[in-house]
Amino acid sequence: MDRYRKVIEESNVPVDKDFIKKALEKISEKIPELRTTDVYTRIFNCIDLTTLNTTDSQNSVTGFIQRVNDFDNEYPQYPNVAAVCVFSNFAGVVKTSLEVTGVKTAVVAGGFPSGQTFTEVKVADVALAVSEGADEVDVVMNLGMLRDKNYEELCDELIEVKHAAKDAHMKVIIESGALKDAEQIRDASILAMYSDADFIKTSTGKVYEGASPEAAYVMCQCIKEYYEKTGRKVGFKAAGGVRSAEDALIYYAIVKEVLGDEWLNNSLFRIGASSLANAILAKMLDEAEVKYF
């Protein structure tokens, strides 16, 4: 038995549907008390503001970044978003356009959104993005290898990608909507963390169903178990279909309940979104609607 199969078989993370459903029902009962300006402000500061469109260009990305730059002047009472996430070829555009401190340059790389390309291509893409200024790289796990239980090759590839990323954080996307089954979500999460992932992320938001509370619960339980075994903290990122303030509160509540308050900051918790920032900002300002980003 290889070491990856061993850690999976030794995992005690719950995968029973009824257990997960009941756990989420209990967590949802605590959401009303989280509807505060302070919580919304924390969530805003954990957003990876994202533009991943086929029509993205240097001009459109530059304009997108300018809104982030202007935010500090227009709303100085609030912290900015955690990061701006773009395609890997725009890393340099973001890095040179960002004028505010504390906002990271994040990219999707390595054959996004399928993760189906040569390992050498993934490594080169990540290395180039980092050389252009990327602080964080979001890469998709090879789900074909996962389904074939080819764990050694899968993990070797992720470790090689992480090596190419150097000091940049690697967020591994497990595409939970393609897996669906809680057991597979658990296995993918464990393998990603044992492959040096700094974050595990639910989805690309491009092909399959995006983030779900069920997937988030299992992934956070995996992070908790991994931390208890190794002492290393891995972050959690929800992405895909997180659009409303209520959607965001669900994931905030799951992280709070499973992992605790020490995970409720942008070094360990992220939400990848485009329209969510406006919804959360409206709550912060106590307005019906805001169209800023």
mmCIF file of C-alpha atoms in Angstrom, residues 8-289:
data_model
loop_
_atom_site.group_PDB
_atom_site.id
_atom_site.type_symbol
_atom_site.label_atom_id
_atom_site.label_comp_id
_atom_site.label_asym_id
_atom_site.label_seq_id
_atom_site.Cartn_x
_atom_site.Cartn_y
_atom_site.Cartn_z
ATOM 1 C CA ILE A 8 -6.932 8.059 2.937
ATOM 2 C CA GLU A 9 -7.815 4.754 4.608
ATOM 3 C CA GLU A 10 -6.825 6.137 8.006
ATOM 4 C CA SER A 11 -9.042 9.215 7.640
ATOM 5 C CA ASN A 12 -11.989 9.594 9.993
ATOM 6 C CA VAL A 13 -13.608 12.476 8.109
ATOM 7 C CA PRO A 14 -17.381 11.833 7.949
ATOM 8 C CA VAL A 15 -18.769 11.080 4.477
ATOM 9 C CA ASP A 16 -22.256 9.851 5.410
ATOM 10 C CA LYS A 17 -24.893 12.019 3.690
ATOM 11 C CA ASP A 18 -27.296 12.050 6.626
ATOM 12 C CA PHE A 19 -24.542 12.986 9.078
ATOM 13 C CA ILE A 20 -23.391 15.849 6.862
ATOM 14 C CA LYS A 21 -26.967 17.060 6.344
ATOM 15 C CA LYS A 22 -27.650 17.169 10.087
ATOM 16 C CA ALA A 23 -24.335 18.907 10.775
ATOM 17 C CA LEU A 24 -25.138 21.584 8.197
ATOM 18 C CA GLU A 25 -28.621 22.084 9.641
ATOM 19 C CA LYS A 26 -27.071 22.832 13.035
ATOM 20 C CA ILE A 27 -24.581 25.231 11.482
ATOM 21 C CA SER A 28 -27.342 27.046 9.550
ATOM 22 C CA GLU A 29 -29.103 27.796 12.826
ATOM 23 C CA LYS A 30 -26.178 30.041 13.775
ATOM 24 C CA ILE A 31 -26.243 32.122 10.599
ATOM 25 C CA PRO A 32 -28.711 34.802 11.841
ATOM 26 C CA GLU A 33 -26.236 35.938 14.502
ATOM 27 C CA LEU A 34 -23.568 36.380 11.828
ATOM 28 C CA ARG A 35 -25.490 39.028 9.887
ATOM 29 C CA THR A 36 -23.403 41.892 11.216
ATOM 30 C CA THR A 37 -21.312 44.622 9.613
ATOM 31 C CA ASP A 38 -18.186 43.187 11.211
ATOM 32 C CA VAL A 39 -18.753 39.753 9.655
ATOM 33 C CA TYR A 40 -19.575 41.209 6.246
ATOM 34 C CA THR A 41 -16.406 43.306 6.420
ATOM 35 C CA ARG A 42 -14.346 40.207 7.231
ATOM 36 C CA ILE A 43 -15.906 38.357 4.308
ATOM 37 C CA PHE A 44 -15.177 41.250 1.949
ATOM 38 C CA ASN A 45 -11.529 41.134 3.008
ATOM 39 C CA CYS A 46 -11.468 37.407 2.117
ATOM 40 C CA ILE A 47 -12.728 37.791 -1.459
ATOM 41 C CA ASP A 48 -10.594 36.848 -4.462
ATOM 42 C CA LEU A 49 -12.079 39.367 -6.904
ATOM 43 C CA THR A 50 -12.139 37.465 -10.159
ATOM 44 C CA THR A 51 -12.292 38.108 -13.890
ATOM 45 C CA LEU A 52 -11.919 34.990 -16.027
ATOM 46 C CA ASN A 53 -13.582 35.840 -19.318
ATOM 47 C CA THR A 54 -12.592 34.809 -22.832
ATOM 48 C CA THR A 55 -12.790 38.490 -23.775
ATOM 49 C CA ASP A 56 -10.383 39.686 -21.047
ATOM 50 C CA SER A 57 -7.704 41.998 -22.391
ATOM 51 C CA GLN A 58 -4.895 44.148 -21.059
ATOM 52 C CA ASN A 59 -7.200 47.163 -21.101
ATOM 53 C CA SER A 60 -10.126 45.415 -19.429
ATOM 54 C CA VAL A 61 -7.935 43.916 -16.701
ATOM 55 C CA THR A 62 -6.260 47.281 -16.097
ATOM 56 C CA GLY A 63 -9.675 48.911 -15.704
ATOM 57 C CA PHE A 64 -10.743 46.112 -13.366
ATOM 58 C CA ILE A 65 -7.682 46.727 -11.193
ATOM 59 C CA GLN A 66 -8.308 50.461 -11.111
ATOM 60 C CA ARG A 67 -11.565 49.858 -9.233
ATOM 61 C CA VAL A 68 -9.546 47.998 -6.599
ATOM 62 C CA ASN A 69 -7.068 50.871 -6.428
ATOM 63 C CA ASP A 70 -9.862 53.432 -6.082
ATOM 64 C CA PHE A 71 -11.554 51.480 -3.305
ATOM 65 C CA ASP A 72 -8.969 52.548 -0.724
ATOM 66 C CA ASN A 73 -9.745 56.213 -1.429
ATOM 67 C CA GLU A 74 -13.511 55.863 -1.731
ATOM 68 C CA TYR A 75 -13.991 53.583 1.286
ATOM 69 C CA PRO A 76 -10.977 54.157 3.559
ATOM 70 C CA GLN A 77 -12.914 52.820 6.559
ATOM 71 C CA TYR A 78 -12.926 49.281 5.115
ATOM 72 C CA PRO A 79 -10.186 46.780 4.228
ATOM 73 C CA ASN A 80 -9.811 45.930 0.550
ATOM 74 C CA VAL A 81 -10.356 42.533 -1.096
ATOM 75 C CA ALA A 82 -7.795 39.788 -0.469
ATOM 76 C CA ALA A 83 -6.655 39.280 -4.047
ATOM 77 C CA VAL A 84 -7.401 39.836 -7.696
ATOM 78 C CA CYS A 85 -7.605 36.593 -9.688
ATOM 79 C CA VAL A 86 -6.987 36.523 -13.451
ATOM 80 C CA PHE A 87 -5.681 34.244 -16.180
ATOM 81 C CA SER A 88 -1.972 33.527 -15.836
ATOM 82 C CA ASN A 89 -0.980 35.662 -18.833
ATOM 83 C CA PHE A 90 -2.301 38.769 -17.045
ATOM 84 C CA ALA A 91 -0.159 38.363 -13.925
ATOM 85 C CA GLY A 92 2.201 41.114 -15.037
ATOM 86 C CA VAL A 93 -0.682 43.449 -15.860
ATOM 87 C CA VAL A 94 -2.120 43.049 -12.361
ATOM 88 C CA LYS A 95 1.252 43.389 -10.658
ATOM 89 C CA THR A 96 2.116 46.607 -12.442
ATOM 90 C CA SER A 97 -1.401 48.080 -12.141
ATOM 91 C CA LEU A 98 -2.030 47.398 -8.443
ATOM 92 C CA GLU A 99 -1.255 50.458 -6.361
ATOM 93 C CA VAL A 100 -2.624 49.283 -3.009
ATOM 94 C CA THR A 101 -0.888 47.207 -0.370
ATOM 95 C CA GLY A 102 -2.308 43.986 0.998
ATOM 96 C CA VAL A 103 -4.048 42.864 -2.207
ATOM 97 C CA LYS A 104 -2.421 39.784 -3.746
ATOM 98 C CA THR A 105 -1.985 38.916 -7.406
ATOM 99 C CA ALA A 106 -3.623 35.529 -7.998
ATOM 100 C CA VAL A 107 -3.849 33.560 -11.227
ATOM 101 C CA VAL A 108 -5.469 30.410 -12.544
ATOM 102 C CA ALA A 109 -2.865 28.274 -14.279
ATOM 103 C CA GLY A 110 -1.871 24.790 -15.370
ATOM 104 C CA GLY A 111 -4.505 23.938 -17.959
ATOM 105 C CA PHE A 112 -7.377 25.705 -16.219
ATOM 106 C CA PRO A 113 -10.258 24.809 -16.055
ATOM 107 C CA SER A 114 -9.762 21.118 -16.915
ATOM 108 C CA GLY A 115 -6.262 20.516 -15.624
ATOM 109 C CA GLN A 116 -5.778 18.291 -18.665
ATOM 110 C CA THR A 117 -2.446 19.077 -20.234
ATOM 111 C CA PHE A 118 1.179 17.994 -20.008
ATOM 112 C CA THR A 119 2.816 18.331 -16.613
ATOM 113 C CA GLU A 120 5.595 20.273 -18.312
ATOM 114 C CA VAL A 121 3.025 22.785 -19.591
ATOM 115 C CA LYS A 122 1.555 23.193 -16.109
ATOM 116 C CA VAL A 123 4.976 23.728 -14.593
ATOM 117 C CA ALA A 124 5.976 26.244 -17.269
ATOM 118 C CA ASP A 125 2.689 28.156 -16.966
ATOM 119 C CA VAL A 126 3.004 28.435 -13.191
ATOM 120 C CA ALA A 127 6.685 29.383 -13.357
ATOM 121 C CA LEU A 128 5.997 32.097 -15.938
ATOM 122 C CA ALA A 129 3.084 33.514 -13.917
ATOM 123 C CA VAL A 130 5.217 33.665 -10.780
ATOM 124 C CA SER A 131 8.065 35.307 -12.680
ATOM 125 C CA GLU A 132 5.547 37.932 -13.831
ATOM 126 C CA GLY A 133 4.528 38.645 -10.237
ATOM 127 C CA ALA A 134 1.842 36.140 -9.222
ATOM 128 C CA ASP A 135 1.645 35.701 -5.451
ATOM 129 C CA GLU A 136 -0.845 32.844 -5.676
ATOM 130 C CA VAL A 137 -1.609 30.173 -8.272
ATOM 131 C CA ASP A 138 -4.894 28.252 -8.504
ATOM 132 C CA VAL A 139 -4.428 24.916 -10.276
ATOM 133 C CA VAL A 140 -6.863 22.105 -11.038
ATOM 134 C CA MET A 141 -6.208 18.615 -9.736
ATOM 135 C CA ASN A 142 -6.074 15.943 -12.438
ATOM 136 C CA LEU A 143 -9.405 14.228 -11.786
ATOM 137 C CA GLY A 144 -8.707 11.505 -14.329
ATOM 138 C CA MET A 145 -5.793 10.335 -12.218
ATOM 139 C CA LEU A 146 -7.961 10.598 -9.113
ATOM 140 C CA ARG A 147 -10.678 8.397 -10.561
ATOM 141 C CA ASP A 148 -8.094 5.864 -11.737
ATOM 142 C CA LYS A 149 -6.644 5.941 -8.205
ATOM 143 C CA ASN A 150 -3.292 6.837 -9.718
ATOM 144 C CA TYR A 151 -2.405 8.719 -6.567
ATOM 145 C CA GLU A 152 1.380 8.661 -6.855
ATOM 146 C CA GLU A 153 1.425 10.304 -10.279
ATOM 147 C CA LEU A 154 -1.294 12.783 -9.289
ATOM 148 C CA CYS A 155 0.561 13.903 -6.178
ATOM 149 C CA ASP A 156 3.955 13.940 -7.880
ATOM 150 C CA GLU A 157 2.549 16.341 -10.458
ATOM 151 C CA LEU A 158 1.105 18.690 -7.819
ATOM 152 C CA ILE A 159 4.354 18.645 -5.855
ATOM 153 C CA GLU A 160 6.255 19.521 -9.032
ATOM 154 C CA VAL A 161 3.847 22.401 -9.717
ATOM 155 C CA LYS A 162 4.267 23.638 -6.149
ATOM 156 C CA HIS A 163 8.034 23.548 -6.607
ATOM 157 C CA ALA A 164 7.650 25.706 -9.725
ATOM 158 C CA ALA A 165 5.487 28.136 -7.734
ATOM 159 C CA LYS A 166 8.362 28.710 -5.293
ATOM 160 C CA ASP A 167 7.131 31.036 -2.533
ATOM 161 C CA ALA A 168 3.760 31.663 -4.183
ATOM 162 C CA HIS A 169 0.797 29.969 -2.543
ATOM 163 C CA MET A 170 -0.722 27.045 -4.436
ATOM 164 C CA LYS A 171 -4.488 26.611 -4.265
ATOM 165 C CA VAL A 172 -5.530 23.179 -5.524
ATOM 166 C CA ILE A 173 -8.986 23.051 -7.099
ATOM 167 C CA ILE A 174 -10.639 19.669 -6.580
ATOM 168 C CA GLU A 175 -13.702 20.519 -8.737
ATOM 169 C CA SER A 176 -16.114 19.171 -6.130
ATOM 170 C CA GLY A 177 -19.097 19.462 -8.486
ATOM 171 C CA ALA A 178 -17.548 16.859 -10.768
ATOM 172 C CA LEU A 179 -16.862 14.518 -7.856
ATOM 173 C CA LYS A 180 -20.194 14.982 -6.040
ATOM 174 C CA ASP A 181 -19.633 11.963 -3.794
ATOM 175 C CA ALA A 182 -18.418 12.981 -0.314
ATOM 176 C CA GLU A 183 -15.905 10.162 -0.225
ATOM 177 C CA GLN A 184 -14.217 11.363 -3.424
ATOM 178 C CA ILE A 185 -14.230 14.952 -2.142
ATOM 179 C CA ARG A 186 -12.506 13.710 1.012
ATOM 180 C CA ASP A 187 -9.930 11.725 -0.963
ATOM 181 C CA ALA A 188 -9.157 14.660 -3.272
ATOM 182 C CA SER A 189 -8.798 17.047 -0.342
ATOM 183 C CA ILE A 190 -6.412 14.740 1.491
ATOM 184 C CA LEU A 191 -4.273 14.153 -1.592
ATOM 185 C CA ALA A 192 -4.053 17.882 -2.316
ATOM 186 C CA MET A 193 -2.860 18.670 1.203
ATOM 187 C CA TYR A 194 -0.286 15.887 1.190
ATOM 188 C CA SER A 195 0.954 17.382 -2.098
ATOM 189 C CA ASP A 196 1.892 20.670 -0.393
ATOM 190 C CA ALA A 197 -1.279 22.629 -1.230
ATOM 191 C CA ASP A 198 -1.509 25.891 0.703
ATOM 192 C CA PHE A 199 -5.267 26.015 0.067
ATOM 193 C CA ILE A 200 -7.854 23.555 -1.147
ATOM 194 C CA LYS A 201 -10.520 25.096 -3.358
ATOM 195 C CA THR A 202 -13.951 23.757 -4.287
ATOM 196 C CA SER A 203 -14.403 24.617 -7.932
ATOM 197 C CA THR A 204 -13.400 26.384 -11.124
ATOM 198 C CA GLY A 205 -16.930 27.729 -11.602
ATOM 199 C CA LYS A 206 -16.603 27.055 -15.319
ATOM 200 C CA VAL A 207 -17.953 23.607 -16.207
ATOM 201 C CA TYR A 208 -19.390 21.749 -13.253
ATOM 202 C CA GLU A 209 -21.531 22.797 -10.307
ATOM 203 C CA GLY A 210 -19.693 25.278 -8.109
ATOM 204 C CA ALA A 211 -19.242 25.353 -4.362
ATOM 205 C CA SER A 212 -21.750 23.558 -2.159
ATOM 206 C CA PRO A 213 -22.129 23.539 1.639
ATOM 207 C CA GLU A 214 -21.771 19.749 1.639
ATOM 208 C CA ALA A 215 -18.424 19.874 -0.161
ATOM 209 C CA ALA A 216 -17.239 22.736 2.035
ATOM 210 C CA TYR A 217 -18.091 20.823 5.197
ATOM 211 C CA VAL A 218 -16.155 17.730 4.103
ATOM 212 C CA MET A 219 -13.177 19.797 2.925
ATOM 213 C CA CYS A 220 -13.018 21.754 6.183
ATOM 214 C CA GLN A 221 -13.181 18.518 8.169
ATOM 215 C CA CYS A 222 -10.242 17.258 6.094
ATOM 216 C CA ILE A 223 -8.296 20.444 6.841
ATOM 217 C CA LYS A 224 -9.025 20.037 10.546
ATOM 218 C CA GLU A 225 -7.890 16.403 10.573
ATOM 219 C CA TYR A 226 -4.759 17.238 8.559
ATOM 220 C CA TYR A 227 -3.856 20.066 10.944
ATOM 221 C CA GLU A 228 -4.301 17.789 13.967
ATOM 222 C CA LYS A 229 -1.974 15.214 12.362
ATOM 223 C CA THR A 230 0.702 17.498 10.935
ATOM 224 C CA GLY A 231 0.438 20.882 12.660
ATOM 225 C CA ARG A 232 0.290 22.613 9.253
ATOM 226 C CA LYS A 233 -2.606 24.962 8.538
ATOM 227 C CA VAL A 234 -4.143 24.720 5.075
ATOM 228 C CA GLY A 235 -6.610 27.314 3.834
ATOM 229 C CA PHE A 236 -10.081 26.800 2.363
ATOM 230 C CA LYS A 237 -11.507 28.579 -0.687
ATOM 231 C CA ALA A 238 -15.106 28.409 -1.865
ATOM 232 C CA ALA A 239 -15.613 29.316 -5.523
ATOM 233 C CA GLY A 240 -18.253 28.953 -8.188
ATOM 234 C CA GLY A 241 -21.769 30.309 -7.761
ATOM 235 C CA VAL A 242 -21.148 32.247 -4.548
ATOM 236 C CA ARG A 243 -23.035 35.407 -5.454
ATOM 237 C CA SER A 244 -25.185 36.601 -2.567
ATOM 238 C CA ALA A 245 -24.352 37.700 0.958
ATOM 239 C CA GLU A 246 -26.351 34.739 2.281
ATOM 240 C CA ASP A 247 -24.286 32.349 0.148
ATOM 241 C CA ALA A 248 -21.102 33.802 1.637
ATOM 242 C CA LEU A 249 -22.438 33.570 5.190
ATOM 243 C CA ILE A 250 -22.988 29.834 4.782
ATOM 244 C CA TYR A 251 -19.307 29.238 3.999
ATOM 245 C CA TYR A 252 -18.176 31.644 6.703
ATOM 246 C CA ALA A 253 -20.328 29.731 9.216
ATOM 247 C CA ILE A 254 -18.939 26.356 8.127
ATOM 248 C CA VAL A 255 -15.345 27.528 8.492
ATOM 249 C CA LYS A 256 -16.129 29.101 11.865
ATOM 250 C CA GLU A 257 -17.837 25.985 13.205
ATOM 251 C CA VAL A 258 -15.429 23.347 11.877
ATOM 252 C CA LEU A 259 -12.077 25.147 11.945
ATOM 253 C CA GLY A 260 -12.628 27.988 14.401
ATOM 254 C CA ASP A 261 -12.111 31.741 14.415
ATOM 255 C CA GLU A 262 -8.378 31.444 13.727
ATOM 256 C CA TRP A 263 -9.250 30.436 10.138
ATOM 257 C CA LEU A 264 -11.510 33.466 9.587
ATOM 258 C CA ASN A 265 -8.940 35.697 7.916
ATOM 259 C CA ASN A 266 -7.713 35.970 4.348
ATOM 260 C CA SER A 267 -4.543 34.003 5.000
ATOM 261 C CA LEU A 268 -6.678 30.868 5.493
ATOM 262 C CA PHE A 269 -10.144 31.619 4.084
ATOM 263 C CA ARG A 270 -11.085 32.875 0.641
ATOM 264 C CA ILE A 271 -14.169 33.166 -1.521
ATOM 265 C CA GLY A 272 -13.591 33.394 -5.261
ATOM 266 C CA ALA A 273 -16.208 35.581 -6.922
ATOM 267 C CA SER A 274 -16.960 38.433 -9.295
ATOM 268 C CA SER A 275 -20.410 39.758 -8.337
ATOM 269 C CA LEU A 276 -20.205 38.875 -4.629
ATOM 270 C CA ALA A 277 -18.077 41.917 -3.760
ATOM 271 C CA ASN A 278 -20.916 44.285 -4.647
ATOM 272 C CA ALA A 279 -23.426 42.257 -2.621
ATOM 273 C CA ILE A 280 -21.206 42.242 0.467
ATOM 274 C CA LEU A 281 -20.318 45.929 0.088
ATOM 275 C CA ALA A 282 -24.043 46.744 0.024
ATOM 276 C CA LYS A 283 -24.449 44.967 3.357
ATOM 277 C CA MET A 284 -21.457 46.827 4.792
ATOM 278 C CA LEU A 285 -22.959 50.149 3.723
ATOM 279 C CA ASP A 286 -26.509 49.099 4.680
ATOM 280 C CA GLU A 287 -27.756 49.840 1.191
ATOM 281 C CA ALA A 288 -30.137 47.862 -0.997
ATOM 282 C CA GLU A 289 -27.714 47.628 -3.908
#
